[in-house]
XYZ file of C-alpha atoms in Angstrom:
340
model
C 87.669 57.787 65.716
C 85.287 58.875 68.472
C 84.161 56.250 71.001
C 80.850 55.957 72.830
C 81.948 56.695 76.426
C 82.415 60.118 78.016
C 84.227 60.094 81.340
C 85.977 62.468 83.735
C 89.188 62.876 85.709
C 89.841 63.584 89.376
C 92.264 66.505 89.242
C 93.629 69.483 87.342
C 96.072 67.528 85.197
C 96.208 64.070 83.664
C 97.514 61.088 85.595
C 99.047 58.063 83.911
C 95.760 56.175 84.415
C 93.848 59.054 82.775
C 96.209 58.918 79.796
C 95.727 55.178 79.392
C 91.936 55.546 79.525
C 91.991 58.394 77.003
C 93.791 56.100 74.579
C 91.033 53.459 74.719
C 89.162 53.425 71.367
C 85.715 53.388 73.001
C 86.455 56.569 74.990
C 85.163 59.447 72.896
C 84.591 62.294 75.306
C 85.778 63.976 78.488
C 83.666 66.175 80.748
C 85.211 68.705 83.137
C 83.888 69.534 86.600
C 84.667 72.319 89.095
C 87.374 70.175 90.691
C 89.257 70.239 87.366
C 89.295 74.038 87.222
C 91.933 76.324 88.777
C 92.280 79.073 86.182
C 91.670 79.641 82.463
C 95.386 79.070 81.781
C 95.351 75.730 83.607
C 92.169 74.571 81.832
C 93.627 75.363 78.413
C 96.822 73.476 79.326
C 94.695 70.501 80.437
C 92.581 70.402 77.276
C 95.684 70.802 75.105
C 97.256 67.871 76.942
C 94.132 65.768 76.390
C 94.333 66.428 72.659
C 98.011 65.569 72.559
C 97.079 62.170 73.963
C 93.872 61.786 71.932
C 93.487 64.328 69.092
C 89.905 63.334 68.280
C 88.558 63.581 71.848
C 85.422 65.710 72.420
C 85.645 67.829 75.580
C 82.510 69.076 77.333
C 81.401 70.983 80.424
C 78.162 72.080 82.112
C 78.219 75.870 81.769
C 74.582 76.884 81.839
C 74.643 80.000 84.025
C 73.380 80.536 87.560
C 74.146 77.667 89.936
C 75.348 75.339 87.170
C 78.624 76.693 85.811
C 81.823 74.786 86.395
C 84.137 77.479 84.994
C 84.138 80.237 87.603
C 87.553 81.494 88.717
C 88.730 83.894 86.022
C 85.567 83.513 83.895
C 82.408 85.595 83.515
C 79.636 84.397 85.841
C 76.378 84.260 83.920
C 72.920 84.819 85.399
C 70.543 81.896 85.797
C 68.415 81.582 82.668
C 65.311 82.003 84.833
C 66.367 85.620 85.419
C 66.103 86.174 81.661
C 62.634 84.660 81.747
C 61.574 87.087 84.479
C 62.985 89.999 82.491
C 61.182 88.758 79.374
C 57.844 89.451 81.063
C 58.828 93.116 81.457
C 60.933 93.753 78.365
C 60.761 90.894 75.832
C 63.052 92.398 73.198
C 65.809 93.292 75.651
C 65.581 89.841 77.263
C 65.990 88.178 73.865
C 69.049 90.333 73.139
C 70.513 89.450 76.550
C 69.869 85.742 75.935
C 71.797 85.851 72.667
C 74.642 87.742 74.352
C 74.739 85.183 77.204
C 74.908 82.310 74.720
C 77.683 83.985 72.766
C 79.679 84.956 75.854
C 79.403 81.511 77.432
C 80.443 79.771 74.227
C 83.290 82.187 73.497
C 84.856 81.673 76.931
C 84.374 77.896 76.934
C 85.905 77.552 73.454
C 88.826 79.817 74.428
C 90.020 77.276 76.997
C 89.841 74.372 74.563
C 86.434 72.909 75.467
C 84.275 71.925 72.489
C 80.824 72.459 73.937
C 78.689 73.051 76.990
C 75.675 70.857 77.673
C 73.295 73.781 77.190
C 70.651 75.065 77.101
C 68.121 73.605 79.539
C 64.758 73.490 77.745
C 62.782 72.122 80.689
C 59.935 74.110 82.179
C 60.742 76.104 85.314
C 57.890 74.298 87.051
C 57.751 71.975 90.092
C 61.232 70.456 89.793
C 63.696 71.793 92.365
C 66.672 70.396 90.462
C 65.600 72.330 87.358
C 64.083 75.480 88.884
C 65.665 78.632 87.485
C 67.961 76.602 85.254
C 64.907 76.702 82.968
C 64.168 79.920 81.096
C 60.490 80.149 81.971
C 57.347 78.376 83.153
C 55.809 77.937 79.700
C 56.851 77.064 76.195
C 55.765 80.421 74.747
C 58.440 82.220 76.803
C 61.101 79.486 76.638
C 61.250 79.265 72.851
C 62.284 82.850 71.932
C 64.821 83.025 74.774
C 66.396 79.610 74.156
C 66.408 80.256 70.411
C 68.363 83.468 70.992
C 70.753 81.784 73.447
C 71.521 79.054 70.885
C 71.917 81.633 68.137
C 74.626 83.229 70.270
C 76.310 79.860 70.866
C 76.394 79.118 67.150
C 77.792 82.581 66.324
C 80.695 81.776 68.649
C 81.252 78.395 66.969
C 79.645 75.997 69.464
C 77.123 73.212 68.932
C 73.956 73.185 71.030
C 72.584 70.490 73.379
C 69.012 70.690 74.632
C 68.151 68.960 77.882
C 66.355 67.009 79.358
C 64.027 65.464 76.730
C 61.024 65.025 76.859
C 61.026 67.296 79.930
C 62.118 67.142 83.572
C 60.466 70.333 84.802
C 57.149 68.720 85.722
C 58.786 66.037 87.907
C 59.441 66.868 91.561
C 62.047 64.157 92.315
C 65.733 64.907 91.673
C 66.982 62.168 89.344
C 70.533 62.664 90.659
C 69.566 61.107 93.986
C 66.220 59.338 93.491
C 64.060 57.528 90.989
C 62.010 60.141 89.133
C 58.587 59.037 87.899
C 56.131 61.061 85.825
C 52.706 59.408 85.593
C 51.099 61.737 83.068
C 49.847 60.532 79.697
C 51.896 60.896 76.545
C 49.477 63.542 75.285
C 49.915 65.659 78.423
C 53.730 65.451 78.157
C 53.576 66.211 74.439
C 51.291 69.205 74.864
C 53.153 70.761 77.801
C 56.827 69.728 78.147
C 57.834 68.523 74.688
C 56.787 71.599 72.747
C 59.902 73.655 73.505
C 62.084 70.767 72.262
C 59.981 70.294 69.134
C 59.859 73.963 68.178
C 63.610 74.422 68.763
C 64.694 71.225 67.010
C 66.092 73.075 63.944
C 68.587 74.818 66.284
C 69.568 71.674 68.208
C 72.731 69.736 67.395
C 72.242 67.319 70.307
C 69.753 66.280 72.956
C 70.145 64.772 76.411
C 67.213 62.620 77.536
C 65.951 62.766 81.101
C 66.566 60.021 83.659
C 62.820 60.054 84.250
C 60.393 57.143 83.938
C 57.190 58.254 82.199
C 55.395 55.144 83.410
C 52.175 55.622 81.454
C 54.262 55.670 78.277
C 57.204 53.297 78.797
C 58.644 51.393 81.797
C 62.219 52.583 81.144
C 63.770 55.989 81.880
C 63.738 58.061 78.683
C 67.506 57.617 78.221
C 67.083 53.820 78.174
C 63.916 53.829 76.079
C 63.842 52.844 72.382
C 60.315 54.286 72.329
C 61.424 57.786 73.319
C 64.759 57.803 71.472
C 63.958 55.887 68.304
C 60.175 55.857 67.789
C 59.580 59.441 68.925
C 62.848 61.323 68.363
C 64.364 59.586 65.355
C 61.248 58.423 63.504
C 58.391 60.784 64.359
C 60.323 63.991 65.018
C 63.100 63.197 62.473
C 65.841 64.332 64.862
C 69.263 63.510 63.427
C 71.471 65.144 66.058
C 73.579 63.485 68.745
C 71.871 61.807 71.701
C 73.936 61.983 74.900
C 72.854 60.002 77.931
C 72.647 61.940 81.163
C 75.202 60.813 83.755
C 74.794 57.053 84.102
C 76.092 57.254 87.688
C 72.972 59.158 88.768
C 70.629 57.308 91.118
C 67.738 57.274 88.640
C 69.917 55.371 86.132
C 70.589 52.518 88.556
C 67.351 50.774 87.555
C 69.289 49.346 84.601
C 71.853 47.544 86.815
C 75.647 47.963 86.927
C 77.585 50.534 84.917
C 78.161 48.055 82.089
C 74.442 47.258 81.880
C 73.559 50.951 82.045
C 75.739 52.044 79.151
C 74.688 49.035 77.098
C 71.047 49.944 77.761
C 71.619 53.593 76.810
C 73.475 52.782 73.600
C 71.087 50.030 72.503
C 68.136 52.358 73.139
C 69.627 54.902 70.750
C 72.143 57.108 72.577
C 75.308 57.918 70.627
C 77.435 58.521 73.723
C 77.027 57.608 77.388
C 78.363 59.647 80.315
C 79.788 57.916 83.384
C 80.978 60.556 85.847
C 82.377 60.822 89.380
C 83.041 57.090 89.672
C 86.232 55.786 88.047
C 85.467 52.143 88.866
C 82.087 52.494 87.162
C 83.713 54.172 84.156
C 86.139 51.261 83.779
C 83.269 48.781 84.126
C 81.297 50.643 81.469
C 84.313 50.698 79.170
C 84.763 46.945 79.547
C 81.059 46.496 78.823
C 81.203 48.154 75.388
C 84.546 46.877 74.093
C 82.893 44.673 71.478
C 80.264 47.176 70.350
C 80.610 49.086 67.089
C 81.790 52.683 67.346
C 78.986 55.280 67.251
C 77.929 57.413 64.275
C 81.083 59.433 63.562
C 79.484 61.988 61.268
C 76.939 62.887 63.931
C 79.495 63.218 66.724
C 81.858 65.308 64.587
C 79.208 68.035 64.497
C 79.889 68.623 68.207
C 83.474 69.718 67.610
C 83.886 73.352 68.601
C 85.752 76.110 66.794
C 88.586 76.386 69.292
C 90.867 79.399 68.765
C 94.637 79.014 68.665
C 95.399 81.517 71.436
C 97.413 81.781 74.617
C 95.324 82.139 77.788
C 96.429 83.753 81.054
C 95.400 83.071 84.642
C 92.437 85.416 84.128
C 90.512 85.163 80.887
C 91.054 88.334 78.854
C 90.281 88.117 75.144
C 91.533 90.482 72.468
C 88.001 91.046 71.255
C 86.112 94.327 71.634
C 82.764 92.539 71.442
C 83.762 90.279 74.337
C 84.539 93.309 76.528
C 81.282 95.020 75.562
C 79.084 91.950 76.108
C 80.702 91.207 79.472
C 79.865 94.720 80.600
C 76.227 94.370 79.501
C 75.831 91.038 81.305
C 77.454 92.361 84.485
C 75.085 95.344 84.489
C 72.114 93.045 84.053
C 73.252 90.821 86.943
C 73.700 93.858 89.169
C 70.143 94.994 88.437
C 68.491 92.267 90.527
């Protein structure tokens, strides 16, 4: 059974405390960060060990491309998605092909080391937000949709579920929700017409969504990830979204409006999230775990859709796959990166 808490570990292998936490029924996921990564071989050994302890665990990572990719040493470094958006203005068809290849390559390498899925792609506008910036494909929905659709098509071809973030849109908010309260004072109609459209149009391709730690104060007083209005009224009822809802990291500064870690995860789950992330703070993770001990386990059928098609292969210290397509796509992506 898959629990409702996703947490992290400090190092490159499991400690006894990590093992005990992994065995807790309400722990359902593990997210890896750069500090957990030494080589592809080490990552695969770590994820295999996690599954020996907890066979049903879901393992995730942020591997978007550009400045947000945790798997670096021994892996292919992907361009920022904003570079694809720039190329789209010059050569739309080639940019779409590159986006699909990036999605496939990212997913293939992540799955090879035993990780189920990456929290990708970013569907926010590349607008005023510094924390989003070129993590977003483009400045408008018309350019985002074909590129993100192709990227997710590549992910699915490799056997990976997709996660769109950060609903209903973080790109129009200047503040960085990692370190500050982020408030968007536009009307619902403005948000719907501008930021939400990429999420709505791509919903058939989305297996999961991550709501933004942003307060849209003309719509609801709570950050979107703590808001029954955004998660249940809008996403579940109006937009009929039946995928997984992951909270963004509940240790981020913008989430602190809900109180302690136990209050935050309770708020996220009661609002409609299926799984809450508590990262980079072990004490907070333990507090959150204590806070949900008596809650029912989340929707298992929904969460099972996030399980990746992980190959049964041996991985070396540098990732080299016995796959001609992998070699060819890597070469194409490297040539594209070298062109700017």
